[in-house]
Amino acid sequence: MNVLLIGPPGSGKGTQGELLSNRFQLAHIAAGDLLRAEVEAETPIGKSVKEYLDRGELVPDEVIIELLMPAVGTAVDNGGYVLDGFPRSVGQAQVARGLAERAGATPDAVIYLEASRDELVRRILGRAKVEGRSDDTEAVIHNRLQVFDEATHPLVDYYRGRGLLHVIDANQSENVVADRILAAIAHLIP
Ligand code: AMP
């Protein structure tokens, strides 16, 4: 099973991605985590993307696609993926679609975690105290939410048009959201 999780920062992609991957033995591939690991390890990729992450801007498409594709290929050979944080624009989705079709790695379902702005900001500021991410400051959060609205939200119509979209009310607690996701993908569970 291959699942995409899309949603604004704070909508629970990481949490729900982890739950889904554990439940169905899928590889959890988190685009932001992979990028932060590169920054942390000070690799050439990490050095080239640090400023984008710090500002809450999207890194160039080629960079994220090259970083993700090997992980996606391995995941597909081992039962599937939960991809969280990719694609983040219709352009990325179009490139990924071509690559995925050739590799037999197309998504079976796309989950859109939808939450109110107040709830998102509340969660991110709560997380900032625990994780200390450089992009969890108020100004950068504002920019990340705007990038979501402008670049990423159009994916909702893109995937609805392809018949893959499931909209989940992500204002609820972790358990309720998890149950709703399970109900939405029940048709994919053997
Ligand atoms: P996240 O951990 O998903 O909130 O992502 C953190 C940051 O990583 C984002 O604000 C972007 O700077 C970068 N990023 C994550 N996923 C992508 C992507 N698919 N395309 C471009 N940049 C991304």
Short mmCIF file of C-alpha atoms and ligand atoms in Angstrom, two decimals:
data_model
loop_
_atom_site.label_atom_id
_atom_site.label_comp_id
_atom_site.label_asym_id
_atom_site.label_seq_id
_atom_site.Cartn_x
_atom_site.Cartn_y
_atom_site.Cartn_z
CA MET A 1 0.00 0.00 0.00
CA ASN A 2 1.31 3.46 -0.93
CA VAL A 3 -0.14 6.50 0.87
CA LEU A 4 0.54 10.21 0.59
CA LEU A 5 -0.13 12.48 3.56
CA ILE A 6 -0.63 16.12 2.75
CA GLY A 7 -1.51 18.91 5.12
CA PRO A 8 -0.25 22.20 6.53
CA PRO A 9 2.47 22.33 9.18
CA GLY A 10 1.03 21.18 12.49
CA SER A 11 -1.72 19.07 10.92
CA GLY A 12 -0.20 15.82 12.25
CA LYS A 13 1.46 14.37 9.14
CA GLY A 14 4.45 13.13 11.13
CA THR A 15 2.37 11.59 13.92
CA GLN A 16 -0.16 9.93 11.64
CA GLY A 17 2.58 8.82 9.23
CA GLU A 18 4.32 7.03 12.07
CA LEU A 19 1.10 5.35 13.23
CA LEU A 20 0.21 4.17 9.73
CA SER A 21 3.67 2.89 8.95
CA ASN A 22 3.78 0.90 12.21
CA ARG A 23 0.36 -0.55 11.69
CA PHE A 24 0.91 -1.77 8.14
CA GLN A 25 4.71 -2.22 8.12
CA LEU A 26 5.18 0.55 5.58
CA ALA A 27 8.26 2.73 5.27
CA HIS A 28 7.57 6.17 6.72
CA ILE A 29 9.35 8.66 4.50
CA ALA A 30 9.18 12.21 5.85
CA ALA A 31 10.53 14.80 3.42
CA GLY A 32 11.29 17.37 6.12
CA ASP A 33 13.08 14.80 8.31
CA LEU A 34 15.31 13.74 5.41
CA LEU A 35 16.17 17.38 4.70
CA ARG A 36 16.88 18.14 8.37
CA ALA A 37 19.18 15.09 8.55
CA GLU A 38 21.17 16.46 5.60
CA VAL A 39 21.43 19.87 7.29
CA GLU A 40 22.49 18.26 10.56
CA ALA A 41 25.18 16.16 8.84
CA GLU A 42 26.39 19.27 6.95
CA THR A 43 26.38 17.42 3.61
CA PRO A 44 26.56 19.44 0.36
CA ILE A 45 22.78 19.00 0.00
CA GLY A 46 22.31 20.05 3.63
CA LYS A 47 24.36 23.20 3.12
CA SER A 48 22.44 24.06 -0.04
CA VAL A 49 19.00 23.72 1.59
CA LYS A 50 19.56 25.15 5.08
CA GLU A 51 18.44 28.66 4.20
CA TYR A 52 15.24 27.43 2.58
CA LEU A 53 14.32 25.47 5.69
CA ASP A 54 15.16 28.37 7.99
CA ARG A 55 12.89 30.67 5.98
CA GLY A 56 10.11 28.10 5.54
CA GLU A 57 10.47 28.12 1.75
CA LEU A 58 10.29 25.03 -0.45
CA VAL A 59 13.67 23.65 -1.49
CA PRO A 60 14.18 23.26 -5.27
CA ASP A 61 12.21 20.40 -6.82
CA GLU A 62 15.29 18.56 -8.15
CA VAL A 63 16.83 18.43 -4.68
CA ILE A 64 13.85 16.93 -2.89
CA ILE A 65 13.05 14.53 -5.72
CA GLU A 66 16.61 13.18 -5.87
CA LEU A 67 16.67 12.79 -2.12
CA LEU A 68 13.36 10.93 -1.95
CA MET A 69 13.41 8.66 -4.97
CA PRO A 70 15.86 6.04 -3.65
CA ALA A 71 13.88 5.76 -0.40
CA VAL A 72 10.62 5.41 -2.32
CA GLY A 73 12.09 2.70 -4.56
CA THR A 74 13.28 0.69 -1.56
CA ALA A 75 9.93 1.13 0.20
CA VAL A 76 7.95 -0.10 -2.80
CA ASP A 77 10.10 -3.23 -2.97
CA ASN A 78 9.28 -3.86 0.70
CA GLY A 79 5.51 -3.46 0.88
CA GLY A 80 4.90 0.24 0.36
CA TYR A 81 5.30 3.74 1.73
CA VAL A 82 3.69 6.47 3.75
CA LEU A 83 5.09 9.64 2.26
CA ASP A 84 4.69 12.69 4.45
CA GLY A 85 5.47 16.16 3.15
CA PHE A 86 5.86 15.27 -0.51
CA PRO A 87 4.65 16.41 -2.96
CA ARG A 88 4.20 19.99 -1.84
CA SER A 89 3.20 21.50 -5.16
CA VAL A 90 1.37 20.43 -8.31
CA GLY A 91 4.69 20.73 -10.17
CA GLN A 92 6.31 18.20 -7.82
CA ALA A 93 3.29 15.92 -8.13
CA GLN A 94 3.51 15.96 -11.92
CA VAL A 95 7.21 15.10 -11.98
CA ALA A 96 6.72 12.43 -9.32
CA ARG A 97 3.83 10.91 -11.24
CA GLY A 98 5.96 10.27 -14.30
CA LEU A 99 8.72 8.70 -12.22
CA ALA A 100 6.32 6.69 -10.05
CA GLU A 101 4.41 5.26 -13.00
CA ARG A 102 7.62 3.91 -14.50
CA ALA A 103 8.65 2.42 -11.13
CA GLY A 104 5.23 0.98 -10.15
CA ALA A 105 5.20 3.35 -7.18
CA THR A 106 2.04 5.41 -7.68
CA PRO A 107 -0.02 6.27 -4.56
CA ASP A 108 -3.17 4.26 -3.75
CA ALA A 109 -4.62 6.98 -1.53
CA VAL A 110 -3.96 10.60 -0.66
CA ILE A 111 -4.94 11.76 2.82
CA TYR A 112 -5.46 15.50 3.30
CA LEU A 113 -5.27 16.46 6.97
CA GLU A 114 -7.35 19.62 7.28
CA ALA A 115 -7.18 21.75 10.43
CA SER A 116 -8.07 25.29 11.48
CA ARG A 117 -5.39 27.95 11.52
CA ASP A 118 -5.75 28.48 15.29
CA GLU A 119 -5.24 24.79 15.98
CA LEU A 120 -2.20 24.62 13.68
CA VAL A 121 -0.48 27.59 15.29
CA ARG A 122 -1.27 26.27 18.78
CA ARG A 123 0.28 22.88 17.96
CA ILE A 124 3.39 24.25 16.25
CA LEU A 125 4.12 26.66 19.10
CA GLY A 126 3.66 23.77 21.57
CA ARG A 127 6.03 21.60 19.55
CA ALA A 128 8.57 24.44 19.30
CA LYS A 129 9.10 24.31 23.05
CA VAL A 130 9.92 20.60 22.90
CA GLU A 131 11.81 20.18 19.61
CA GLY A 132 13.49 23.56 19.11
CA ARG A 133 13.20 23.49 15.31
CA SER A 134 14.72 26.58 13.70
CA ASP A 135 11.57 27.04 11.57
CA ASP A 136 9.06 26.89 14.44
CA THR A 137 9.26 30.62 15.21
CA GLU A 138 6.20 32.80 14.77
CA ALA A 139 7.42 34.63 11.63
CA VAL A 140 8.55 31.45 9.88
CA ILE A 141 5.38 29.59 10.87
CA HIS A 142 3.38 32.34 9.20
CA ASN A 143 5.44 31.93 6.02
CA ARG A 144 5.13 28.12 6.05
CA LEU A 145 1.34 28.40 6.35
CA GLN A 146 1.31 30.83 3.44
CA VAL A 147 3.52 28.53 1.34
CA PHE A 148 1.06 25.74 2.12
CA ASP A 149 -1.93 27.80 1.01
CA GLU A 150 -0.30 28.98 -2.19
CA ALA A 151 1.86 26.07 -3.36
CA THR A 152 0.56 22.95 -1.63
CA HIS A 153 -3.21 23.38 -1.20
CA PRO A 154 -3.83 23.17 -4.98
CA LEU A 155 -2.84 19.49 -4.63
CA VAL A 156 -6.22 18.89 -3.00
CA ASP A 157 -8.04 19.53 -6.27
CA TYR A 158 -5.31 17.78 -8.25
CA TYR A 159 -5.75 14.52 -6.32
CA ARG A 160 -9.52 14.88 -6.03
CA GLY A 161 -9.57 14.99 -9.81
CA ARG A 162 -7.63 11.75 -9.90
CA GLY A 163 -10.08 10.09 -7.49
CA LEU A 164 -7.46 9.48 -4.80
CA LEU A 165 -8.34 12.13 -2.20
CA HIS A 166 -9.65 11.56 1.34
CA VAL A 167 -10.22 14.69 3.44
CA ILE A 168 -9.82 14.08 7.16
CA ASP A 169 -10.79 16.56 9.89
CA ALA A 170 -7.45 16.87 11.66
CA ASN A 171 -8.67 19.18 14.44
CA GLN A 172 -9.56 16.06 16.43
CA SER A 173 -7.32 14.15 18.82
CA GLU A 174 -4.57 11.89 17.51
CA ASN A 175 -6.65 8.70 18.05
CA VAL A 176 -9.78 10.02 16.38
CA VAL A 177 -7.80 11.20 13.36
CA ALA A 178 -6.05 7.81 13.16
CA ASP A 179 -9.42 6.00 13.19
CA ARG A 180 -10.77 8.22 10.44
CA ILE A 181 -7.73 7.57 8.29
CA LEU A 182 -8.16 3.83 8.78
CA ALA A 183 -11.80 4.09 7.74
CA ALA A 184 -10.83 6.08 4.66
CA ILE A 185 -8.29 3.50 3.49
CA ALA A 186 -10.26 0.41 4.59
CA HIS A 187 -10.74 -0.57 0.93
CA LEU A 188 -6.96 -0.95 0.58
CA ILE A 189 -6.51 -3.21 3.57
CA PRO A 190 -6.30 -6.87 2.54
P1 AMP B 1 8.24 19.58 7.30
O1 AMP B 1 9.09 18.86 8.30
O2 AMP B 1 7.43 18.65 6.46
O3 AMP B 1 7.41 20.66 7.95
O4 AMP B 1 9.24 20.32 6.30
C1 AMP B 1 10.18 21.28 6.76
C2 AMP B 1 10.75 22.08 5.62
O5 AMP B 1 11.43 21.22 4.71
C3 AMP B 1 9.75 22.83 4.78
O6 AMP B 1 9.37 24.07 5.36
C4 AMP B 1 10.55 23.03 3.49
O7 AMP B 1 11.54 24.04 3.66
C5 AMP B 1 11.28 21.71 3.37
N1 AMP B 1 10.50 20.70 2.61
C6 AMP B 1 9.87 19.60 3.11
N2 AMP B 1 9.26 18.91 2.14
C7 AMP B 1 9.48 19.58 0.99
C8 AMP B 1 9.11 19.38 -0.37
N3 AMP B 1 8.34 18.35 -0.76
N4 AMP B 1 9.53 20.30 -1.28
C9 AMP B 1 10.29 21.32 -0.94
N5 AMP B 1 10.67 21.59 0.33
C10 AMP B 1 10.28 20.72 1.29
#
